[in-house]
mmCIF file of C-alpha atoms in Angstrom:
data_model
loop_
_atom_site.group_PDB
_atom_site.id
_atom_site.type_symbol
_atom_site.label_atom_id
_atom_site.label_comp_id
_atom_site.label_asym_id
_atom_site.label_seq_id
_atom_site.Cartn_x
_atom_site.Cartn_y
_atom_site.Cartn_z
ATOM 1 C CA MET A 9 105.155 70.273 114.503
ATOM 2 C CA ARG A 10 107.202 70.752 117.628
ATOM 3 C CA HIS A 11 106.693 67.998 120.217
ATOM 4 C CA ASP A 12 108.337 69.832 123.119
ATOM 5 C CA ILE A 13 105.338 72.104 123.588
ATOM 6 C CA ASN A 14 102.348 71.300 125.796
ATOM 7 C CA TRP A 15 99.696 71.668 123.109
ATOM 8 C CA LYS A 16 96.916 70.789 125.563
ATOM 9 C CA SER A 17 97.398 74.185 127.224
ATOM 10 C CA ILE A 18 96.960 76.061 123.940
ATOM 11 C CA ASP A 19 93.461 77.094 122.954
ATOM 12 C CA LEU A 20 92.621 79.165 119.876
ATOM 13 C CA ASN A 21 90.012 80.970 121.983
ATOM 14 C CA LEU A 22 92.869 82.414 124.041
ATOM 15 C CA LEU A 23 94.134 84.227 120.945
ATOM 16 C CA VAL A 24 90.648 85.580 120.332
ATOM 17 C CA ALA A 25 90.562 86.806 123.938
ATOM 18 C CA PHE A 26 94.026 88.360 123.553
ATOM 19 C CA SER A 27 92.879 90.236 120.416
ATOM 20 C CA ALA A 28 89.739 91.542 122.159
ATOM 21 C CA LEU A 29 91.727 92.655 125.201
ATOM 22 C CA PHE A 30 94.350 94.369 123.045
ATOM 23 C CA GLU A 31 91.694 96.268 121.093
ATOM 24 C CA SER A 32 89.453 97.282 123.987
ATOM 25 C CA GLN A 33 92.068 97.529 126.795
ATOM 26 C CA SER A 34 89.273 96.523 129.148
ATOM 27 C CA VAL A 35 88.259 93.136 130.565
ATOM 28 C CA SER A 36 84.569 94.064 130.697
ATOM 29 C CA ALA A 37 84.567 95.515 127.172
ATOM 30 C CA ALA A 38 86.402 92.504 125.789
ATOM 31 C CA ALA A 39 83.932 90.188 127.486
ATOM 32 C CA ALA A 40 81.009 92.102 126.005
ATOM 33 C CA GLN A 41 82.603 92.038 122.582
ATOM 34 C CA LEU A 42 82.951 88.232 122.677
ATOM 35 C CA HIS A 43 79.606 87.680 124.452
ATOM 36 C CA VAL A 44 81.151 85.952 127.479
ATOM 37 C CA SER A 45 81.021 86.784 131.166
ATOM 38 C CA GLN A 46 83.589 89.064 132.740
ATOM 39 C CA SER A 47 84.782 86.222 134.961
ATOM 40 C CA ALA A 48 85.329 84.036 131.890
ATOM 41 C CA MET A 49 87.418 86.759 130.272
ATOM 42 C CA SER A 50 89.437 87.175 133.491
ATOM 43 C CA HIS A 51 90.047 83.422 133.477
ATOM 44 C CA SER A 52 91.246 83.590 129.872
ATOM 45 C CA LEU A 53 93.619 86.404 130.758
ATOM 46 C CA ALA A 54 95.010 84.378 133.655
ATOM 47 C CA ARG A 55 95.604 81.419 131.313
ATOM 48 C CA LEU A 56 97.300 83.704 128.790
ATOM 49 C CA ARG A 57 99.575 85.106 131.487
ATOM 50 C CA THR A 58 100.591 81.599 132.557
ATOM 51 C CA LEU A 59 101.051 80.375 128.983
ATOM 52 C CA LEU A 60 103.174 83.349 127.900
ATOM 53 C CA ASP A 61 104.840 84.029 131.261
ATOM 54 C CA ASP A 62 104.035 87.724 131.191
ATOM 55 C CA PRO A 63 101.371 90.008 132.753
ATOM 56 C CA LEU A 64 100.389 91.046 129.186
ATOM 57 C CA PHE A 65 97.867 93.665 130.380
ATOM 58 C CA GLU A 66 98.341 95.834 133.471
ATOM 59 C CA ARG A 67 95.742 98.060 135.063
ATOM 60 C CA HIS A 68 96.299 101.816 134.922
ATOM 61 C CA GLY A 69 93.223 103.576 136.232
ATOM 62 C CA HIS A 70 90.251 102.199 134.262
ATOM 63 C CA THR A 71 92.431 100.924 131.409
ATOM 64 C CA MET A 72 94.302 97.663 130.926
ATOM 65 C CA LEU A 73 97.436 98.757 129.111
ATOM 66 C CA PRO A 74 99.405 96.164 127.107
ATOM 67 C CA THR A 75 102.946 95.340 128.174
ATOM 68 C CA GLU A 76 105.859 95.404 125.746
ATOM 69 C CA ARG A 77 105.483 91.658 125.362
ATOM 70 C CA ALA A 78 101.792 92.022 124.461
ATOM 71 C CA ILE A 79 102.540 94.811 121.955
ATOM 72 C CA SER A 80 105.199 92.632 120.285
ATOM 73 C CA LEU A 81 102.751 89.718 120.037
ATOM 74 C CA ALA A 82 99.727 91.668 118.770
ATOM 75 C CA SER A 83 100.537 91.609 115.055
ATOM 76 C CA THR A 84 101.373 87.894 115.182
ATOM 77 C CA VAL A 85 98.091 87.082 116.932
ATOM 78 C CA GLU A 86 96.110 89.126 114.409
ATOM 79 C CA ARG A 87 97.893 87.420 111.527
ATOM 80 C CA ILE A 88 97.089 83.972 112.926
ATOM 81 C CA LEU A 89 93.414 84.836 113.489
ATOM 82 C CA ASP A 90 93.154 86.379 110.046
ATOM 83 C CA GLN A 91 94.590 83.254 108.436
ATOM 84 C CA VAL A 92 92.169 81.051 110.347
ATOM 85 C CA THR A 93 89.101 83.139 109.491
ATOM 86 C CA GLY A 94 90.152 84.114 105.988
ATOM 87 C CA GLU A 95 91.718 80.876 104.763
ATOM 88 C CA LEU A 96 90.437 77.986 106.869
ATOM 89 C CA LEU A 97 86.930 79.178 107.644
ATOM 90 C CA SER A 98 86.168 81.274 104.555
ATOM 91 C CA PRO A 99 82.872 79.817 103.231
ATOM 92 C CA LYS A 100 83.457 80.653 99.543
ATOM 93 C CA MET A 101 85.140 83.034 97.138
ATOM 94 C CA PHE A 102 83.882 86.598 97.424
ATOM 95 C CA LEU A 103 81.971 87.684 94.344
ATOM 96 C CA PRO A 104 80.851 91.332 94.387
ATOM 97 C CA GLU A 105 78.007 90.742 91.951
ATOM 98 C CA GLU A 106 76.515 88.146 94.330
ATOM 99 C CA TYR A 107 77.236 89.922 97.604
ATOM 100 C CA GLN A 108 74.110 90.740 99.637
ATOM 101 C CA GLY A 109 75.770 92.047 102.794
ATOM 102 C CA VAL A 110 76.743 95.537 103.928
ATOM 103 C CA CYS A 111 79.762 97.565 102.844
ATOM 104 C CA ARG A 112 80.677 99.691 105.854
ATOM 105 C CA ILE A 113 82.937 102.634 105.077
ATOM 106 C CA GLY A 114 84.215 105.208 107.530
ATOM 107 C CA LEU A 115 84.607 108.746 106.145
ATOM 108 C CA THR A 116 85.771 111.947 107.734
ATOM 109 C CA ASP A 117 83.636 115.072 107.123
ATOM 110 C CA TYR A 118 85.933 116.007 104.259
ATOM 111 C CA ALA A 119 85.865 112.522 102.669
ATOM 112 C CA GLU A 120 82.130 112.075 103.153
ATOM 113 C CA PHE A 121 81.351 115.365 101.441
ATOM 114 C CA ILE A 122 83.554 114.640 98.430
ATOM 115 C CA PHE A 123 83.511 110.860 97.981
ATOM 116 C CA ALA A 124 80.262 109.395 99.345
ATOM 117 C CA PRO A 125 78.355 109.908 96.042
ATOM 118 C CA VAL A 126 80.998 108.382 93.802
ATOM 119 C CA LEU A 127 81.610 105.459 96.161
ATOM 120 C CA PHE A 128 77.869 104.794 96.344
ATOM 121 C CA ASP A 129 77.692 104.726 92.532
ATOM 122 C CA VAL A 130 80.619 102.387 91.952
ATOM 123 C CA ILE A 131 79.672 99.962 94.735
ATOM 124 C CA SER A 132 76.095 99.891 93.465
ATOM 125 C CA ARG A 133 77.342 98.983 89.993
ATOM 126 C CA GLN A 134 79.718 96.263 91.085
ATOM 127 C CA ALA A 135 77.659 94.851 93.979
ATOM 128 C CA PRO A 136 74.038 95.703 93.098
ATOM 129 C CA GLU A 137 72.563 93.483 95.834
ATOM 130 C CA SER A 138 74.642 95.031 98.630
ATOM 131 C CA GLN A 139 73.809 97.732 101.120
ATOM 132 C CA ILE A 140 76.124 100.656 101.834
ATOM 133 C CA CYS A 141 76.677 102.338 105.182
ATOM 134 C CA PHE A 142 78.796 105.496 105.452
ATOM 135 C CA VAL A 143 79.883 106.237 109.020
ATOM 136 C CA ASN A 144 81.226 109.657 109.975
ATOM 137 C CA VAL A 145 84.573 109.347 111.764
ATOM 138 C CA ASN A 146 87.375 111.617 112.903
ATOM 139 C CA ARG A 147 90.935 111.258 114.207
ATOM 140 C CA SER A 148 89.842 110.724 117.788
ATOM 141 C CA ASN A 149 87.127 108.083 117.266
ATOM 142 C CA TYR A 150 88.006 106.067 114.143
ATOM 143 C CA VAL A 151 89.555 103.189 116.128
ATOM 144 C CA ARG A 152 86.511 102.823 118.389
ATOM 145 C CA LEU A 153 83.995 103.227 115.548
ATOM 146 C CA THR A 154 85.832 100.753 113.338
ATOM 147 C CA GLU A 155 85.313 98.159 116.044
ATOM 148 C CA GLU A 156 81.776 99.133 117.070
ATOM 149 C CA GLN A 157 80.457 99.602 113.526
ATOM 150 C CA LYS A 158 82.539 96.789 111.992
ATOM 151 C CA LEU A 159 83.952 99.141 109.362
ATOM 152 C CA ASP A 160 85.671 97.568 106.379
ATOM 153 C CA VAL A 161 87.759 100.592 105.355
ATOM 154 C CA VAL A 162 88.149 104.231 106.365
ATOM 155 C CA VAL A 163 89.123 107.258 104.253
ATOM 156 C CA GLY A 164 90.505 110.491 105.665
ATOM 157 C CA SER A 165 93.575 112.186 107.136
ATOM 158 C CA PHE A 166 95.191 110.146 109.945
ATOM 159 C CA PRO A 167 98.779 111.354 110.550
ATOM 160 C CA ASP A 168 99.305 109.222 113.687
ATOM 161 C CA LEU A 169 97.851 105.896 112.630
ATOM 162 C CA ASP A 170 96.971 103.326 115.263
ATOM 163 C CA ALA A 171 99.253 100.278 115.149
ATOM 164 C CA ARG A 172 96.282 97.980 114.524
ATOM 165 C CA PHE A 173 95.642 99.511 111.098
ATOM 166 C CA GLN A 174 97.335 99.408 107.720
ATOM 167 C CA SER A 175 97.213 102.295 105.267
ATOM 168 C CA GLU A 176 97.837 103.396 101.715
ATOM 169 C CA HIS A 177 98.449 106.988 100.689
ATOM 170 C CA LEU A 178 95.867 108.271 98.188
ATOM 171 C CA TYR A 179 96.931 111.864 97.529
ATOM 172 C CA ASP A 180 97.990 115.161 99.127
ATOM 173 C CA GLU A 181 95.362 117.882 99.453
ATOM 174 C CA GLU A 182 96.145 121.578 99.219
ATOM 175 C CA HIS A 183 94.225 124.651 100.438
ATOM 176 C CA VAL A 184 92.659 127.607 98.654
ATOM 177 C CA CYS A 185 90.960 130.871 99.623
ATOM 178 C CA LEU A 186 87.225 130.846 98.866
ATOM 179 C CA PHE A 187 85.054 133.961 98.697
ATOM 180 C CA ASP A 188 82.168 135.622 96.856
ATOM 181 C CA GLU A 189 83.410 137.226 93.675
ATOM 182 C CA SER A 190 80.344 139.468 93.414
ATOM 183 C CA LEU A 191 81.506 141.340 96.543
ATOM 184 C CA PHE A 192 85.244 141.383 96.031
ATOM 185 C CA GLY A 193 85.421 141.720 92.258
ATOM 186 C CA LYS A 194 87.661 139.653 90.000
ATOM 187 C CA VAL A 195 90.731 138.776 92.014
ATOM 188 C CA LYS A 196 93.468 136.686 90.410
ATOM 189 C CA ALA A 197 95.634 136.581 93.525
ATOM 190 C CA LEU A 198 95.078 137.935 97.028
ATOM 191 C CA LYS A 199 97.805 140.052 98.513
ATOM 192 C CA LEU A 200 98.626 139.547 102.170
ATOM 193 C CA GLU A 201 97.205 142.987 103.063
ATOM 194 C CA GLN A 202 93.873 142.093 101.446
ATOM 195 C CA TYR A 203 93.839 138.700 103.079
ATOM 196 C CA LEU A 204 94.348 140.199 106.539
ATOM 197 C CA SER A 205 91.779 142.966 106.065
ATOM 198 C CA ILE A 206 88.909 140.552 105.365
ATOM 199 C CA ASP A 207 86.895 138.766 108.082
ATOM 200 C CA HIS A 208 87.520 135.028 108.061
ATOM 201 C CA ALA A 209 85.251 131.982 108.378
ATOM 202 C CA LEU A 210 86.584 128.638 109.614
ATOM 203 C CA VAL A 211 85.547 125.065 109.006
ATOM 204 C CA SER A 212 86.094 123.868 112.571
ATOM 205 C CA PRO A 213 84.492 120.530 113.555
ATOM 206 C CA GLY A 214 85.806 120.924 117.102
ATOM 207 C CA GLY A 215 84.771 124.564 117.498
ATOM 208 C CA GLU A 216 88.313 125.940 117.627
ATOM 209 C CA LEU A 217 88.791 129.561 116.574
ATOM 210 C CA VAL A 218 92.578 129.300 116.230
ATOM 211 C CA THR A 219 94.396 127.106 113.723
ATOM 212 C CA GLY A 220 97.904 126.526 112.478
ATOM 213 C CA ILE A 221 97.382 129.462 110.104
ATOM 214 C CA ASP A 222 97.049 131.862 113.045
ATOM 215 C CA LYS A 223 100.244 130.479 114.606
ATOM 216 C CA HIS A 224 102.025 130.958 111.275
ATOM 217 C CA LEU A 225 100.787 134.539 111.041
ATOM 218 C CA GLU A 226 101.898 135.196 114.606
ATOM 219 C CA LEU A 227 105.446 134.185 113.680
ATOM 220 C CA MET A 228 105.238 136.731 110.861
ATOM 221 C CA GLY A 229 104.093 139.406 113.294
ATOM 222 C CA GLU A 230 100.613 139.441 111.758
ATOM 223 C CA SER A 231 97.111 138.356 112.723
ATOM 224 C CA ARG A 232 93.726 137.860 111.073
ATOM 225 C CA GLN A 233 90.173 138.435 112.280
ATOM 226 C CA VAL A 234 88.242 135.166 112.601
ATOM 227 C CA ARG A 235 84.602 136.191 112.594
ATOM 228 C CA VAL A 236 82.790 132.841 112.518
ATOM 229 C CA ALA A 237 83.408 129.102 112.775
ATOM 230 C CA ALA A 238 81.145 126.177 111.889
ATOM 231 C CA GLY A 239 81.644 122.444 111.949
ATOM 232 C CA ASN A 240 80.300 121.798 108.450
ATOM 233 C CA PHE A 241 81.685 122.988 105.104
ATOM 234 C CA LEU A 242 78.168 123.447 103.687
ATOM 235 C CA THR A 243 77.389 125.941 106.456
ATOM 236 C CA ILE A 244 80.573 127.882 105.712
ATOM 237 C CA ARG A 245 79.788 127.895 101.993
ATOM 238 C CA GLN A 246 76.331 129.318 102.685
ATOM 239 C CA LEU A 247 77.866 131.961 104.949
ATOM 240 C CA LEU A 248 80.300 133.062 102.229
ATOM 241 C CA ARG A 249 77.486 133.844 99.817
ATOM 242 C CA ARG A 250 76.747 137.597 99.654
ATOM 243 C CA ARG A 251 78.891 138.257 102.717
ATOM 244 C CA LYS A 252 82.324 139.836 102.963
ATOM 245 C CA LEU A 253 83.907 136.744 104.387
ATOM 246 C CA LEU A 254 86.804 134.559 103.302
ATOM 247 C CA ALA A 255 87.593 130.949 104.148
ATOM 248 C CA ILE A 256 90.623 128.744 103.599
ATOM 249 C CA VAL A 257 89.330 125.326 102.619
ATOM 250 C CA PRO A 258 90.634 122.129 100.980
ATOM 251 C CA LYS A 259 90.801 122.579 97.203
ATOM 252 C CA ARG A 260 88.672 119.542 96.321
ATOM 253 C CA MET A 261 85.883 120.787 98.568
ATOM 254 C CA ALA A 262 85.952 124.185 96.866
ATOM 255 C CA GLN A 263 85.830 122.519 93.434
ATOM 256 C CA ILE A 264 82.627 120.547 94.075
ATOM 257 C CA GLU A 265 80.096 121.444 91.384
ATOM 258 C CA GLY A 266 76.371 121.946 91.696
ATOM 259 C CA PHE A 267 76.254 125.074 93.866
ATOM 260 C CA ASP A 268 74.312 128.111 92.667
ATOM 261 C CA ASP A 269 76.720 130.751 93.899
ATOM 262 C CA GLN A 270 79.530 132.979 92.700
ATOM 263 C CA LEU A 271 82.237 131.728 94.963
ATOM 264 C CA VAL A 272 85.733 131.659 93.508
ATOM 265 C CA MET A 273 89.029 130.355 94.770
ATOM 266 C CA THR A 274 92.569 131.714 94.718
ATOM 267 C CA LYS A 275 95.893 130.618 96.138
ATOM 268 C CA PRO A 276 96.467 131.788 99.737
ATOM 269 C CA PRO A 277 99.061 134.552 100.141
ATOM 270 C CA ILE A 278 100.761 132.537 102.897
ATOM 271 C CA ASP A 279 102.031 128.984 103.075
ATOM 272 C CA VAL A 280 99.381 126.526 104.301
ATOM 273 C CA ASN A 281 100.470 122.966 104.936
ATOM 274 C CA ASP A 282 99.039 120.287 102.692
ATOM 275 C CA PHE A 283 97.537 117.195 104.318
ATOM 276 C CA ALA A 284 97.622 113.569 103.252
ATOM 277 C CA ILE A 285 94.451 111.611 102.480
ATOM 278 C CA SER A 286 94.806 107.903 103.171
ATOM 279 C CA LEU A 287 92.846 104.697 102.880
ATOM 280 C CA ILE A 288 93.135 102.671 106.095
ATOM 281 C CA TRP A 289 91.816 99.296 107.219
ATOM 282 C CA PRO A 290 92.145 96.941 110.206
ATOM 283 C CA SER A 291 95.222 94.739 109.846
ATOM 284 C CA ARG A 292 93.162 91.660 110.653
ATOM 285 C CA GLN A 293 91.157 92.199 107.456
ATOM 286 C CA HIS A 294 94.171 92.638 105.194
ATOM 287 C CA THR A 295 93.831 89.321 103.333
ATOM 288 C CA ARG A 296 90.042 89.051 103.231
ATOM 289 C CA ASP A 297 88.604 89.048 99.704
ATOM 290 C CA LYS A 298 85.853 91.573 100.420
ATOM 291 C CA ASN A 299 88.302 93.979 101.996
ATOM 292 C CA ILE A 300 90.764 93.639 99.121
ATOM 293 C CA TRP A 301 87.955 94.349 96.635
ATOM 294 C CA LEU A 302 86.779 97.413 98.561
ATOM 295 C CA ARG A 303 90.328 98.779 98.870
ATOM 296 C CA GLU A 304 90.991 98.428 95.167
ATOM 297 C CA LEU A 305 87.630 100.037 94.362
ATOM 298 C CA VAL A 306 88.292 103.025 96.635
ATOM 299 C CA LYS A 307 91.806 103.537 95.301
ATOM 300 C CA GLU A 308 90.634 103.404 91.678
ATOM 301 C CA GLU A 309 87.901 105.992 92.284
ATOM 302 C CA ILE A 310 89.807 108.390 94.513
ATOM 303 C CA GLN A 311 93.457 108.382 93.501
#
């Protein structure tokens, strides 16, 4: 241990305050998260600034943005807190068969539709006394919901991952054309002319009527007619039944069994970018036994 440092000025609670401030970027939100007063959080920030000789968090509008120094320290602080909670304060070894808590898993619409049933089954087998909570997330809210809902892991497509998370690639998803065979006849492969002559349906959680496909077609000097958009794949699937509509959807969604319809899938006549499905989790939970178990379980079932 170094003896040239004033250890009396160092308080583990300051690291907890730093972590909360870095996550929330708000003094009031950090105070609420740690169940302390706003003045107490402001005092902790002042002590941190003195201790580390840096502003750490600077106000920009209603947000306290971290400085470069704070950003460089964030991973170290999280690692220290994780070691304290996971190694020093861990009450006992995690045993799934004895676990009576809640497994909280964030899933995008796509992941929830495909994987919620299989994840429920495998968690129920391995941790029969546990409860399971699936939380619907998307690219814009997964950071906030992970904190608010105390999510253990999240599954979905997150191309620009927040620095406070770690990830593991699960697989790449491709797209297919989906339509009612009873109306279009047996079609092995759609030609571009056919594809453009059919009205299109979009799975569009945000309500957009234009996607990257339309931009790609525009570069080709072509366009398609988007007739309808809906935020849920089940709605689009119902719309495709007995209607002259076509939708480009992720292949695994199209392959889900149990639907009483005559929908078939073919390869799109244009290039449609694949997208990566990843398992992500908060860095601070990386070494925790429960989180490691859940990550391995998800990977085994999905990959």
